[in-house]
Coordinates of C-alpha atoms in Angstrom, one line a residue:
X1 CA -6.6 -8.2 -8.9
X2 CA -10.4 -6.4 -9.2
X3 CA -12.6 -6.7 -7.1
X4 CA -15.4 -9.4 -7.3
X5 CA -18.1 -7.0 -5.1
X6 CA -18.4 -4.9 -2.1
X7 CA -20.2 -5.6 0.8
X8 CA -21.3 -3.2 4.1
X9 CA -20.7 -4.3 7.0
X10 CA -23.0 -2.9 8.5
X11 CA -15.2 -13.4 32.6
X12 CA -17.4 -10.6 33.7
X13 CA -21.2 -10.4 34.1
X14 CA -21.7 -6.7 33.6
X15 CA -23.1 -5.8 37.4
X16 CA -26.9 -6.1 37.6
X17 CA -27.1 -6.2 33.8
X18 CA -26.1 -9.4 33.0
X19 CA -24.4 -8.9 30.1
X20 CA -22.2 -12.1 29.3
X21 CA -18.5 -11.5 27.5
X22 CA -17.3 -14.0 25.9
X23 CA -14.2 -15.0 26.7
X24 CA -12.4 -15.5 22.9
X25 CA -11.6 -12.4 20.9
X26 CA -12.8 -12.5 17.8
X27 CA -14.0 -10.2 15.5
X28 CA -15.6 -9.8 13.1
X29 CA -18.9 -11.5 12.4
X30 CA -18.6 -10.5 8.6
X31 CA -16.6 -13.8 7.7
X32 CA -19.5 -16.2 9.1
X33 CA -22.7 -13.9 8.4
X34 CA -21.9 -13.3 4.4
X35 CA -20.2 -16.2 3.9
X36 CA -22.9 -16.2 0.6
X37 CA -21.2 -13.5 -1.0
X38 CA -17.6 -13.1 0.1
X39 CA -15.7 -16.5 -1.4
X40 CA -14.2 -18.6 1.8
X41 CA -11.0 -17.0 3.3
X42 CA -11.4 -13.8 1.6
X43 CA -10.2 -10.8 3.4
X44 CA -11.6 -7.5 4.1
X45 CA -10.9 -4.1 4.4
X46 CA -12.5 -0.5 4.8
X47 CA -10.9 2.6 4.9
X48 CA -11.5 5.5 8.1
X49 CA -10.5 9.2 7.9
X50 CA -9.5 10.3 11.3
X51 CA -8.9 13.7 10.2
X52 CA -11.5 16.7 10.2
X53 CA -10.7 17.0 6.4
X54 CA -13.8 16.2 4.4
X55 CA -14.0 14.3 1.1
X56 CA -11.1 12.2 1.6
X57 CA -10.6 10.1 -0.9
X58 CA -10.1 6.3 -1.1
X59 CA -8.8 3.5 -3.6
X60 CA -8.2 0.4 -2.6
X61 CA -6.6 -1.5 -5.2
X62 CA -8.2 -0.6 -8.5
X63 CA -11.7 -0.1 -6.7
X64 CA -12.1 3.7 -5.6
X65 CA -14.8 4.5 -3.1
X66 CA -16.8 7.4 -2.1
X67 CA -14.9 10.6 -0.4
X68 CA -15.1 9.9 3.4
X69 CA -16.5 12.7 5.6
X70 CA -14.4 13.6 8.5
X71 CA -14.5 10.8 11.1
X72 CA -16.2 8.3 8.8
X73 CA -15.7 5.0 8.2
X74 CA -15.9 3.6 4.2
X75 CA -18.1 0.6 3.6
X76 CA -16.1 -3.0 3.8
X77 CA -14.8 -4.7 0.6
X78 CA -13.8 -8.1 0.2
X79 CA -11.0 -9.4 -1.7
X80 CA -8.8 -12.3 -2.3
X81 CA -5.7 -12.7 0.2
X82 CA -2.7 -10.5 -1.1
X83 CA -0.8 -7.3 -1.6
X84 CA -3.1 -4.7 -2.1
X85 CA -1.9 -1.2 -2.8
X86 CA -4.0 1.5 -0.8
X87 CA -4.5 5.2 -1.3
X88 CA -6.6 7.3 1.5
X89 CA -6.3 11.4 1.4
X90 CA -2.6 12.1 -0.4
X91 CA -0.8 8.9 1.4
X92 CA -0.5 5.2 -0.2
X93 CA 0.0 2.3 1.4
X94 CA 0.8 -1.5 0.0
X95 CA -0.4 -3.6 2.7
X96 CA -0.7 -7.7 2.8
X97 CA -3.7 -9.2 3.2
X98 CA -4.9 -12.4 4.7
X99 CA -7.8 -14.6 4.5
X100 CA -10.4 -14.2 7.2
X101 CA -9.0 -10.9 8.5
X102 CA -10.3 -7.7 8.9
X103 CA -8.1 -4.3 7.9
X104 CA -9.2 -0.8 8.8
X105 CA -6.3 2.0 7.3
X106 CA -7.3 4.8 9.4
X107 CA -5.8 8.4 7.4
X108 CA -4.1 10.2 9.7
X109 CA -2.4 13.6 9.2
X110 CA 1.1 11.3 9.3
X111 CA -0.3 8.7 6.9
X112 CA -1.9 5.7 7.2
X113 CA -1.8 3.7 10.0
X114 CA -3.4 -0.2 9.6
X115 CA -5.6 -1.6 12.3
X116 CA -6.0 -5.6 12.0
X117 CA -8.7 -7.6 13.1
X118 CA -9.9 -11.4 12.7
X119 CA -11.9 -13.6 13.5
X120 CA -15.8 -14.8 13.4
X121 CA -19.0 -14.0 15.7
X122 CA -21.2 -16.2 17.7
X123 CA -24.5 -15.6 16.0
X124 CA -26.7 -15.2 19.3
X125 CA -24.3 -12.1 20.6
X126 CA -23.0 -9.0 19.5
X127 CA -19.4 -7.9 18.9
X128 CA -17.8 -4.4 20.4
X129 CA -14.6 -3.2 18.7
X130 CA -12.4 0.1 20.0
X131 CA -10.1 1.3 18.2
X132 CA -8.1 4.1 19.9
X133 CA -6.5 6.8 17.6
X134 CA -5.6 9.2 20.6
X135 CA -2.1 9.3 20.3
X136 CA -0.6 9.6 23.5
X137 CA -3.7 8.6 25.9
X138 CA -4.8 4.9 26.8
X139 CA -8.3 4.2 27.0
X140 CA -10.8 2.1 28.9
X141 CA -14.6 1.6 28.0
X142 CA -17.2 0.2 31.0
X143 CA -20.4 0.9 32.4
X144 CA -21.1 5.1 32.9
X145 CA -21.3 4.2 36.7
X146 CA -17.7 2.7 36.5
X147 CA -18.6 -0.4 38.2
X148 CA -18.2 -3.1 35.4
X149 CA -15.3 -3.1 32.4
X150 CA -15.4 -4.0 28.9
X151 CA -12.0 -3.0 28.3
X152 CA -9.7 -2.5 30.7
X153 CA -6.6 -0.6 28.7
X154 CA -6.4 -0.2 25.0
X155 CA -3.4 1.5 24.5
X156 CA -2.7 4.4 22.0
X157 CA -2.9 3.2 18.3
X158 CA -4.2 -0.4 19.1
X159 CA -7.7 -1.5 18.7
X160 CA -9.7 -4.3 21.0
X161 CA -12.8 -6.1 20.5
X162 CA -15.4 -8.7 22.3
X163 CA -18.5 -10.2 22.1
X164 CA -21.4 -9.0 24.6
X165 CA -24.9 -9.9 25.1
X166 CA -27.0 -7.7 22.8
X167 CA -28.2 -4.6 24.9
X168 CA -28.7 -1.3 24.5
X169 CA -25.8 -0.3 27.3
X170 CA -24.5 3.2 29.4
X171 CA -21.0 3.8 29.0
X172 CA -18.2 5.8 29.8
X173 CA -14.4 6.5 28.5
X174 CA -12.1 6.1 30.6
X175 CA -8.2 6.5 31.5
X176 CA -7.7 4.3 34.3
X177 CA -10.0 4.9 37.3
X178 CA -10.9 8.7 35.5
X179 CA -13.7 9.3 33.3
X180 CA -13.0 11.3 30.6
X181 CA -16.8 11.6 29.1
X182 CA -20.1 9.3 28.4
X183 CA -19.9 7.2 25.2
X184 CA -22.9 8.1 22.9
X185 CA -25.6 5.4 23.2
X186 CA -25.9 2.3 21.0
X187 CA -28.5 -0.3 20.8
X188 CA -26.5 -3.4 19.8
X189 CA -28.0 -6.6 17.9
X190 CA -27.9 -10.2 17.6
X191 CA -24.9 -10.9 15.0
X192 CA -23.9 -7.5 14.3
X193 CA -20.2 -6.0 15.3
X194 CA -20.3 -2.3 16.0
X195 CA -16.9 -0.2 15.7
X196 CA -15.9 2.9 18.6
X197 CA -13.4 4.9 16.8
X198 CA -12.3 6.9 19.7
X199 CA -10.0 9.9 18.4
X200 CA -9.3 13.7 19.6
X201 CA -7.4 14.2 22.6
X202 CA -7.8 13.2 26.5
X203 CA -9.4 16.6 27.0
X204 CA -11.6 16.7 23.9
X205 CA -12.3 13.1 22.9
X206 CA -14.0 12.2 19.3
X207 CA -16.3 9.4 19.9
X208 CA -17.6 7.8 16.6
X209 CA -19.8 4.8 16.2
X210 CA -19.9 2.3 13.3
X211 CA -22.1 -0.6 12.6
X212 CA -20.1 -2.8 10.4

């Protein structure tokens, strides 16, 4: 099946910064803000090299995107519901899709491991998602003092997400009550889901962030 288009993506008060969470996962915000282009219950799906490898290349189906630099995420397509045969770096993948959900093949040096997402965003906030691709080290991501949690545990080679007030916010990584570094600053916005790709290793962590 070709594709039709592509399209870019681009409960706890946070202490004394009132930031609201919402208290249903969902992700991402793609389905409801560009509902104009993408047909109803299409499904979507970007490609992410997790390797330090640059100009990885990507097909998705029959469509074949840009080489990805290392730690870089490919813009999201949209696509009817289905099998869809993917190729990222040397490794291929047929994966099934389904309507309103959100895939993320992340190229690893093992192959290609597929990170699955669904869901829609309240308008008014903004949506976090983690995905950890440290392979033996579960993270946590809350406030740089400590003090307040976004997410408690994401365990190795599972991703997270929630919405949050739309601020520009201090954090920190973390592996249980030890933080491993600051997370680079990001100034989120109203209706917009933003992607930590959190890779490396427990000593040396690779923070990346996308906005979808």
């Amino acid at each position: 099946m070709p594709l039709t288009s592509r399209h870019r993506f681009t409960r706890r008060a946070l202490l004394g910064l009132a930031v609201g969470f919402g208290a249903t996962l969902a992700l991402p915000a793609q389905a409801q803000l560009y509902a104009r282009e993408a047909p109803p219950n299409s499904a979507f799906i970007r490609a992410f090299n997790n390797t330090a490898n640059t100009g990885v290349g990507v097909k998705i189906g029959e469509q074949t995107e840009p080489p990805l630099l290392s730690y870089a995420a490919s813009a999201y397509l949209f696509r009817e519901p289905g099998d869809v045969v993917l190729k990222v770096g040397p490794h291929e993948k047929t994966v099934k899709l389904e309507a309103n959900h959100f895939y993320t093949p992340v190229e690893t040096s093992n192959g290609i491991v597929i990170f699955e997402l669904s869901g829609v965003l309240n308008r008014l906030k903004s949506m976090i998602a983690i995905f950890n691709l440290m392979p033996a080290t579960a993270v946590g991501l809350k406030t740089a003092d400590g003090k307040a949690t976004v997410f408690e545990t994401v365990a190795p080679g599972t991703s997270a997400q929630r919405e949050i007030n739309p601020l520009k916010l201090s954090l920190g990584l973390f592996n249980g009550p030890t933080k491993l570094t600051d997370v680079p600053p990001v100034a989120l916005d109203r209706g917009k889901v933003f992607s930590l790709f959190v890779s490396g290793s427990e000593a040396y962590p690779v923070m990346i962030w996308n906005e979808d």
